[in-house]
Short mmCIF file of C-alpha atoms in Angstrom, two decimals:
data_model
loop_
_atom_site.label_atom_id
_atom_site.label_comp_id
_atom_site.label_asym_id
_atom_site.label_seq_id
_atom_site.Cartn_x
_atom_site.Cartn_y
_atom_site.Cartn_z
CA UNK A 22 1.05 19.44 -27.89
CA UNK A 23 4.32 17.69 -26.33
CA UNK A 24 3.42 14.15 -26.04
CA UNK A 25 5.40 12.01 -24.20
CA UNK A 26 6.54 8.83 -25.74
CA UNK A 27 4.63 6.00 -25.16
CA UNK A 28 6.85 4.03 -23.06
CA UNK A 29 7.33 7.04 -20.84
CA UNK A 30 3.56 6.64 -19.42
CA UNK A 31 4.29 4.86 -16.48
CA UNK A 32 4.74 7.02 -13.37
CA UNK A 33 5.69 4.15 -10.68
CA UNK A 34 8.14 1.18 -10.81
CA UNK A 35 5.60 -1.84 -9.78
CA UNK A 36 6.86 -4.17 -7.34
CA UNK A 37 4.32 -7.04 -7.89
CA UNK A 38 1.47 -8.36 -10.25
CA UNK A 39 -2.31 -8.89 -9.13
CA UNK A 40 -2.68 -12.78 -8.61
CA UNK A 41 -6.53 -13.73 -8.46
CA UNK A 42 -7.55 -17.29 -8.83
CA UNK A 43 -9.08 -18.92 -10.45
CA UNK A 44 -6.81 -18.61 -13.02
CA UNK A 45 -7.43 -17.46 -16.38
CA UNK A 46 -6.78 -20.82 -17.89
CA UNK A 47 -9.34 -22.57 -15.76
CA UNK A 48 -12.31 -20.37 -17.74
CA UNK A 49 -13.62 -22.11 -20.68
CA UNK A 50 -12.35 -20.48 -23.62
CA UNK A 51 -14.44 -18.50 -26.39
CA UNK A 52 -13.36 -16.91 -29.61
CA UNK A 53 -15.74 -13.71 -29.09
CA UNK A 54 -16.27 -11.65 -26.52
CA UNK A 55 -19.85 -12.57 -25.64
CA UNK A 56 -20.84 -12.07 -22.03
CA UNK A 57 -21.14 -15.02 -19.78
CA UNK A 58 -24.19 -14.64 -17.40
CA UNK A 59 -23.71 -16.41 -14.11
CA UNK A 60 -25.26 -16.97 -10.51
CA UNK A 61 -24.71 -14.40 -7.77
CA UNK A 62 -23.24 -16.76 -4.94
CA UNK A 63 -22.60 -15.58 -0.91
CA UNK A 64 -18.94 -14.25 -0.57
CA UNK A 65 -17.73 -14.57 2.79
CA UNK A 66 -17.19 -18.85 2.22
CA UNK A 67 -15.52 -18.05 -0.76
CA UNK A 68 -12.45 -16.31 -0.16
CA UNK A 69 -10.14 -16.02 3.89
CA UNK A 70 -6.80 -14.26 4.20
CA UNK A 71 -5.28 -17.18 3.54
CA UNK A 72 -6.35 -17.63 0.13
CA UNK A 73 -7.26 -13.90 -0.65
CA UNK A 74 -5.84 -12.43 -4.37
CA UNK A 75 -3.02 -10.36 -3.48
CA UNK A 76 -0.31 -9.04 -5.57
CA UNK A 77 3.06 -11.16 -4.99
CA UNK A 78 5.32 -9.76 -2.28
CA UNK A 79 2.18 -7.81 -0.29
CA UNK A 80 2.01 -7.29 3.88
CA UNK A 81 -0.39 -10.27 4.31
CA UNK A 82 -2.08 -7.96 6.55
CA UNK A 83 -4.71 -10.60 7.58
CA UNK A 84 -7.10 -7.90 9.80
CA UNK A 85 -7.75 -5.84 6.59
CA UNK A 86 -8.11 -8.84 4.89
CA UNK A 87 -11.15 -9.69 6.92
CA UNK A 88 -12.52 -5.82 7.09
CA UNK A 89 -12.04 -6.44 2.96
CA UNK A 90 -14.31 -9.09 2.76
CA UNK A 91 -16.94 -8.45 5.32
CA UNK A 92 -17.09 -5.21 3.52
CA UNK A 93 -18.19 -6.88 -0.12
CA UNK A 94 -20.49 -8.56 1.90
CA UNK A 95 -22.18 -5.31 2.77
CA UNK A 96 -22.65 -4.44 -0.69
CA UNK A 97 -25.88 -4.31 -2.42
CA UNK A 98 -26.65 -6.40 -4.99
CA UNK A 99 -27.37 -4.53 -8.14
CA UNK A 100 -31.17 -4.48 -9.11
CA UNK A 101 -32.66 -7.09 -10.33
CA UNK A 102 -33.89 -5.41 -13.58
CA UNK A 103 -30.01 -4.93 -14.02
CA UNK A 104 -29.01 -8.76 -13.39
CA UNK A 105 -32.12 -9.39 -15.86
CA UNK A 106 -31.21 -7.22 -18.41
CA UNK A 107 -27.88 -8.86 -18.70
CA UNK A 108 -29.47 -12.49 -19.34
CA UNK A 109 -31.83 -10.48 -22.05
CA UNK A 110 -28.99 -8.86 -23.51
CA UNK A 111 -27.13 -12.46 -23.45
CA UNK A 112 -30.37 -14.60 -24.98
CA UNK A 113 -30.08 -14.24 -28.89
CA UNK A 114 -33.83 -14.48 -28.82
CA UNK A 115 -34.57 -11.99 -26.86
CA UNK A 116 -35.87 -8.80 -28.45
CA UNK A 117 -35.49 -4.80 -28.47
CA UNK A 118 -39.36 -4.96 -26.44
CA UNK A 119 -37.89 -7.83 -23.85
CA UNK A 120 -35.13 -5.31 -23.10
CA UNK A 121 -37.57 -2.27 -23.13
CA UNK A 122 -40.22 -3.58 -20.82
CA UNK A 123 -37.68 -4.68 -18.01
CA UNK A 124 -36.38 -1.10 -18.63
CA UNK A 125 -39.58 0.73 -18.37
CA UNK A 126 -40.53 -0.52 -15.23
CA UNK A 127 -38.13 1.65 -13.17
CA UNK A 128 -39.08 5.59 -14.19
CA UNK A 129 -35.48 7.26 -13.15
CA UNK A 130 -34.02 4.60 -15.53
CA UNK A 131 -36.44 5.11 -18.07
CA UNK A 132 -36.19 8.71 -17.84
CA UNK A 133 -31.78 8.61 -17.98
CA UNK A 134 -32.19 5.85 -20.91
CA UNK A 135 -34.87 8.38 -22.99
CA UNK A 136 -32.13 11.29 -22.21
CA UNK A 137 -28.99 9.77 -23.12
CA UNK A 138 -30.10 8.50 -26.05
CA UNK A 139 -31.26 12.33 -26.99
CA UNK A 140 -27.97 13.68 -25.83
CA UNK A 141 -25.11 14.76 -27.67
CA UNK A 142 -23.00 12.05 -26.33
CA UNK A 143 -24.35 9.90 -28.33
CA UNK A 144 -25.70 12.24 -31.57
CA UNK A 145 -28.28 10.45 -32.81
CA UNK A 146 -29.65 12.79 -35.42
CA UNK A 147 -33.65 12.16 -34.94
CA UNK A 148 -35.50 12.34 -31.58
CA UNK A 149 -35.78 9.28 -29.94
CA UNK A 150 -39.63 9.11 -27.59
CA UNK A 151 -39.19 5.67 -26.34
CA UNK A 152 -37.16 3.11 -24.59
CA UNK A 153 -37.94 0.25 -27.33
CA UNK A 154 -36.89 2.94 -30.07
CA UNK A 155 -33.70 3.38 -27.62
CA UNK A 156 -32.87 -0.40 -27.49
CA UNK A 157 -33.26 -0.56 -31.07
CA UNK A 158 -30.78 2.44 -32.38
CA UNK A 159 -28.42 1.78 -29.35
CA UNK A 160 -28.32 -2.24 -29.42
CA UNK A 161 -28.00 -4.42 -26.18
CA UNK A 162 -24.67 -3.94 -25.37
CA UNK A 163 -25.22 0.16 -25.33
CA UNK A 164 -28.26 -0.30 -23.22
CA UNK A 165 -26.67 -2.70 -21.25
CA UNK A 166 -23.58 -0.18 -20.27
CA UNK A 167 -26.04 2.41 -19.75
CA UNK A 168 -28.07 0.21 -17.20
CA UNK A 169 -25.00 -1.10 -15.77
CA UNK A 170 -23.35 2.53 -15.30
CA UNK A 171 -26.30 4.35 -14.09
CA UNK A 172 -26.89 1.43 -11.02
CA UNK A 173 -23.25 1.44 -9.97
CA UNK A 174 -23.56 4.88 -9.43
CA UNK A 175 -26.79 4.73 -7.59
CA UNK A 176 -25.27 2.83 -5.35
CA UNK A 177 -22.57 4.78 -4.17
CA UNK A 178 -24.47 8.00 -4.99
CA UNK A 179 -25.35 9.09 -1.33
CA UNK A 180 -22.17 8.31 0.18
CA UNK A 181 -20.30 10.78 2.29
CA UNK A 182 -17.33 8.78 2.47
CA UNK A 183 -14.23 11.17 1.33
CA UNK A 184 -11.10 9.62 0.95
CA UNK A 185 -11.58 9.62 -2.73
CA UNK A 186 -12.84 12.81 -4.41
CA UNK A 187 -15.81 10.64 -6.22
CA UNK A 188 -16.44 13.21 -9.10
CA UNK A 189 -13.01 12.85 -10.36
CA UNK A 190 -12.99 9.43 -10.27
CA UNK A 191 -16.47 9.02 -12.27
CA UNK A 192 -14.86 11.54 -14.45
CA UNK A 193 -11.54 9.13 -14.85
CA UNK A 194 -13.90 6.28 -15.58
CA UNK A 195 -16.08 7.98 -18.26
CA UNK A 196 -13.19 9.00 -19.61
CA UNK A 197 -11.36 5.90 -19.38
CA UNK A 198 -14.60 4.32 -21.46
CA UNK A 199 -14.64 7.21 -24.08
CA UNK A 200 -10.68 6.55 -24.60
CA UNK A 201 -11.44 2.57 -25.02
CA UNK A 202 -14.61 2.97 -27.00
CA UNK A 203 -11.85 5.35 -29.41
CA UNK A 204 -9.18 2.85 -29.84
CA UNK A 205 -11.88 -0.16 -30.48
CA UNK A 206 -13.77 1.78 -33.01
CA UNK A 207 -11.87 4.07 -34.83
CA UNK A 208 -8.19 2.77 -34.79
CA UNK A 209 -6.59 -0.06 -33.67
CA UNK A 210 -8.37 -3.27 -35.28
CA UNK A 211 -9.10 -5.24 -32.22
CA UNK A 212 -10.30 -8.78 -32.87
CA UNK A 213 -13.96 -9.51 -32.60
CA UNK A 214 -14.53 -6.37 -29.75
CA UNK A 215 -17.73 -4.28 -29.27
CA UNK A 216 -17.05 -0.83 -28.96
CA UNK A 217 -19.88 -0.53 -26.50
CA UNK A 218 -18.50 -3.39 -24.15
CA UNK A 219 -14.86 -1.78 -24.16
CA UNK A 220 -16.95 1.50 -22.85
CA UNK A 221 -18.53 -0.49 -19.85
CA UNK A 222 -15.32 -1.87 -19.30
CA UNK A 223 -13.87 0.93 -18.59
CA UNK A 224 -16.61 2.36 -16.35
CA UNK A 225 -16.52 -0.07 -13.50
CA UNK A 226 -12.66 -0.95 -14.60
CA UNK A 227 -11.74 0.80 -11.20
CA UNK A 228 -14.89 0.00 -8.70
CA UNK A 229 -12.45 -1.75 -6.21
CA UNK A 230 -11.46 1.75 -5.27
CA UNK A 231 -14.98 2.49 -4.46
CA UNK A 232 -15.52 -0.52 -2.54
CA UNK A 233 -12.67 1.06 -0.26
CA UNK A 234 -13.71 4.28 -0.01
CA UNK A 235 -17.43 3.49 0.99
CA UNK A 236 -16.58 0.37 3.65
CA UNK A 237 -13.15 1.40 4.70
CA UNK A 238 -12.89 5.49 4.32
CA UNK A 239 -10.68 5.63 7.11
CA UNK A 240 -8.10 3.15 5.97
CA UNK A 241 -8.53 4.06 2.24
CA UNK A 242 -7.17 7.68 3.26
CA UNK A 243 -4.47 6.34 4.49
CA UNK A 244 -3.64 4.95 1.39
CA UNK A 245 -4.58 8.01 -1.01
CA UNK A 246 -2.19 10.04 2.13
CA UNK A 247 0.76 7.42 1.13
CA UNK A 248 0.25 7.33 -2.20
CA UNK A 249 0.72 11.67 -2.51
CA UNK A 250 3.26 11.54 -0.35
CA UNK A 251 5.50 9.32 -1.33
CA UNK A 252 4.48 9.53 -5.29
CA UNK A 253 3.57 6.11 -5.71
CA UNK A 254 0.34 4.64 -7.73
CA UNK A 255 -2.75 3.70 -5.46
CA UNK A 256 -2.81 0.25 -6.88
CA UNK A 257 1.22 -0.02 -4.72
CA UNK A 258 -0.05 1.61 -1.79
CA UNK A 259 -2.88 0.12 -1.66
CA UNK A 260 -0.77 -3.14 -1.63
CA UNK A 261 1.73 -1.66 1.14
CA UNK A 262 -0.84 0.01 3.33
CA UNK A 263 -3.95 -3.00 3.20
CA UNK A 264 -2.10 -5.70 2.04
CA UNK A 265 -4.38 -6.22 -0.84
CA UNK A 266 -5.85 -4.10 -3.51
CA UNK A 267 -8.70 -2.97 -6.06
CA UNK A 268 -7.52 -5.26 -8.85
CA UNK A 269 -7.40 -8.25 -6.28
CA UNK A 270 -10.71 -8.14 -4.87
CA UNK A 271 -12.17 -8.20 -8.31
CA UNK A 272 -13.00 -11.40 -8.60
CA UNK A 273 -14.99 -11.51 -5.45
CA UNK A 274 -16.64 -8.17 -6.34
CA UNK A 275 -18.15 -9.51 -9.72
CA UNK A 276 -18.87 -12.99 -8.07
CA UNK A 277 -20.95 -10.79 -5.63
CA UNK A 278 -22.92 -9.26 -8.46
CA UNK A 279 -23.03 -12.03 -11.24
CA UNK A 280 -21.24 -9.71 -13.53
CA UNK A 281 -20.14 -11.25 -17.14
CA UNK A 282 -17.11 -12.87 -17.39
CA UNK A 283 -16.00 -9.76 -19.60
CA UNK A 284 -16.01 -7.30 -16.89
CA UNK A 285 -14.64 -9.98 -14.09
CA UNK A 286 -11.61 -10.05 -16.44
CA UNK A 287 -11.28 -6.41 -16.52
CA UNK A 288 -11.91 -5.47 -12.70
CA UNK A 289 -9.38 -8.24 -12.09
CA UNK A 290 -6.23 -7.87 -14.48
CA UNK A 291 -6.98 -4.18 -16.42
CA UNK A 292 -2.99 -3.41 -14.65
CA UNK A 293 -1.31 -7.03 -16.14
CA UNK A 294 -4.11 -7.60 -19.64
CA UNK A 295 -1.39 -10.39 -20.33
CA UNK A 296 -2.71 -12.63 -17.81
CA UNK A 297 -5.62 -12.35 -18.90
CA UNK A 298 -5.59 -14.87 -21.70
CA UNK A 299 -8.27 -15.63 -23.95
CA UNK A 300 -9.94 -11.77 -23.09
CA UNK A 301 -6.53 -9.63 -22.87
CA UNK A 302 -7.18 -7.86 -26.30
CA UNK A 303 -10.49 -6.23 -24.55
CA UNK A 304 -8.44 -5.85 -21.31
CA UNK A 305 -5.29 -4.47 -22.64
CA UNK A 306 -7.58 -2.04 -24.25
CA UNK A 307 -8.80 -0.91 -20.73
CA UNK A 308 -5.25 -1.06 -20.18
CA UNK A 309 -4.57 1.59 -22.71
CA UNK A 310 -7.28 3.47 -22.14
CA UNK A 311 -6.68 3.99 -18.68
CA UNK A 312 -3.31 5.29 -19.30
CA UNK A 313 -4.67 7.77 -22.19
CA UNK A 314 -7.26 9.27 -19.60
CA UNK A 315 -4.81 9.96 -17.09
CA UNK A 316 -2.57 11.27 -19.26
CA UNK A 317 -5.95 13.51 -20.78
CA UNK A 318 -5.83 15.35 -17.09
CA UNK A 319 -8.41 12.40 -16.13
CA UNK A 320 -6.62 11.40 -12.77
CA UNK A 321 -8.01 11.72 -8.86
CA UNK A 322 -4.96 14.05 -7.82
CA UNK A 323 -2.79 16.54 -10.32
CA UNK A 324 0.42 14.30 -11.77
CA UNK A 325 -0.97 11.26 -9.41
CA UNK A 326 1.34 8.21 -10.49
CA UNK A 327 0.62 5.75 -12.38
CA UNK A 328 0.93 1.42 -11.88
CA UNK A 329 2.26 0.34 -15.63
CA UNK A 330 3.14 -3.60 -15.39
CA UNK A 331 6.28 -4.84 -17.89
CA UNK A 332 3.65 -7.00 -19.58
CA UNK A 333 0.80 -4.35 -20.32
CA UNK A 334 -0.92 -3.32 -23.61
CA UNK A 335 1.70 -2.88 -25.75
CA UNK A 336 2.14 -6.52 -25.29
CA UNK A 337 -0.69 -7.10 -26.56
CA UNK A 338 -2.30 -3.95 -28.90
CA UNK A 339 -0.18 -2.58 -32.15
CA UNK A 340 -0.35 1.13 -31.02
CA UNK A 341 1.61 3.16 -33.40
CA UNK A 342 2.75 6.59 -32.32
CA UNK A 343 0.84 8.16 -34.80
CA UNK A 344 -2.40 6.29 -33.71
CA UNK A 345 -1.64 7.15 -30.07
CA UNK A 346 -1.72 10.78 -31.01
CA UNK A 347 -4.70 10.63 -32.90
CA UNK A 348 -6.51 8.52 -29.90
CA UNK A 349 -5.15 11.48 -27.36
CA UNK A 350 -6.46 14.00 -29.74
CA UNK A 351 -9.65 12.57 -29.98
CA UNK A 352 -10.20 12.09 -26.44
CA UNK A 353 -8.98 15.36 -25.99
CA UNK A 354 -11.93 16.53 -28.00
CA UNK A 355 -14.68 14.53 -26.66
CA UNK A 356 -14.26 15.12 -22.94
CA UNK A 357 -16.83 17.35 -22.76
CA UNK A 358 -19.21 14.87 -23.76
CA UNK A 359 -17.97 12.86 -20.70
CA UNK A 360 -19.67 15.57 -18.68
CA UNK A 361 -23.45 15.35 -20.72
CA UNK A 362 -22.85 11.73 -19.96
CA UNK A 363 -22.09 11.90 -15.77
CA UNK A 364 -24.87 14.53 -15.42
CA UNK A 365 -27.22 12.48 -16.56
CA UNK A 366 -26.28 8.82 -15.82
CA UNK A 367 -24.96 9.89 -11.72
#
């Protein structure tokens, strides 16, 4: 294989850095990376184009700031078994049967949950009848991905918005979560990370691009149209075309759905993990991750450009050469795993 180096990743020069308050300093900090459950709160008073995120030096385009954020407002709210799952998964009494029964009351999810945890994706070597036997080989934070995952796609499933091919982008994102699940468990020694939250990290790392496609398709191919043709990263013409972009709007995104403070931090800085503090190993991992899949083929268009920030993982993670080989390798080998996984979670 000719590997490039790893400082020759990067495919675009960036011209600014995602800024989304509240800052990273203002969140109490924690010395794991346990999930912080919160309360879904209305969007629209939160956030005008005055005080929108936006990276530094952007268009201030304040109509597509407004389309932006009526648009999260259109967006479902995930489930409630999903929002309740999360506060099971977070309560250390809770148990593999509190997780099961919330579970087992929605059939489709039953049925993916009983599947995955059969498939080779995850090779469990004995045959698993039963979401409680699920919850207990997987653990919460498997089942909790798995939830997670399979309702974000629901979502968006019926959409016939096209300005982003959506089965390469699930396929970056599984990928994405294989390549982070990789380097957490196998070889970089990350500080106090679940493998299985790095993997749901990297799943919804991207879901401000869906947001665009589904509530502005119009504008959003615009921005996929500038981005091929003048062989930039979507993250800078997202900026140069909307005036804001998926990284940005983030925060309001996981505000909308209660998300854990875990994945806020990663839908908000996964292109600058320095910034965010207290949680940048797990988001620099993201970080990497991302990289790794698009250099695995894992991209939305054939040598699309990447966004690399000055401060990014290697900042951050101790990646060798010789582990970033192995990790490429690795990923290399397990992509068609990612497949099993989309054809049965989508």
């Amino acid at each position: 294989m000719n590997q490039r180096p790893l400082n020759s990743l990067s495919g675009a020069t960036p011209e600014g850095r995602p800024h989304v308050p509240p800052s990273a300093d203002t969140v109490p900090r924690s010395s794991t990376l346990q999930s912080h459950t919160r309360t879904a709160s209305p969007v629209a008073a939160q956030i005008t184009p005055s005080s929108a995120p936006v990276l530094q030096g952007s268009t201030n385009n304040a109509p597509y700031y407004k389309k932006v954020i009526e648009s999260i407002d259109q967006l479902p709210s995930l489930p409630v078994i999903v929002t309740r799952l999360i506060q099971v998964v977070n309560n250390p009494e809770s148990s593999a049967d509190d997780a099961a029964k919330l579970i087992e009351k929605d059939p489709a999810l039953t049925s993916k949950m009983i599947r995955l945890a059969n498939s080779a994706f995850y090779g469990i070597p004995r045959s698993i009848s039963s979401v409680s036997s699920a919850v207990v080989i997987l653990g919460f934070n498997t089942i909790r991905s798995l939830v997670l995952s399979a309702s974000v796609m629901k979502l968006f499933a019926g959409s016939q918005q096209v300005a982003l091919d959506k089965e390469k982008f699930w396929r970056h994102s599984i990928s994405t979560a294989m390549a982070a699940k990789i380097i957490v468990r196998h070889f970089i020694n990350v500080r106090m990370m679940d493998p299985e939250s790095a993997f749901c990290a990297g799943i919804l790392h991207d879901i401000g691009k869906l947001i665009f496609n589904e509530y502005m398709s119009n504008e959003y191919a615009e921005v996929v149209a500038f981005a091929e043709t003048n062989n930039i990263s979507l993250l800078d013409s997202e900026t140069k075309v909307l005036g804001i972009n998926h990284a940005a709007i983030g925060k309001v995104i996981s505000d909308k759905w209660a998300l854990p403070l875990d994945l806020e931090y990663t839908l908000v800085y996964h292109h600058e993990p320095v910034a965010a503090n207290h949680l940048n190993e797990l988001v620099a991992t993201i970080n990497y991750a991302d990289l790794i899949a698009h250099e695995a083929g894992a991209s939305l268009w054939e040598n699309e450009p990447l966004y690399v920030a000055k401060d990014n993982y290697r900042s951050i993670l101790n990646v060798s050469d010789a582990d970033h080989e192995r990790i490429y390798q690795t990923l290399l080998d397990s992509l068609d795993k990612s497949a099993e996984f989309f054809s049965i979670i989508k």
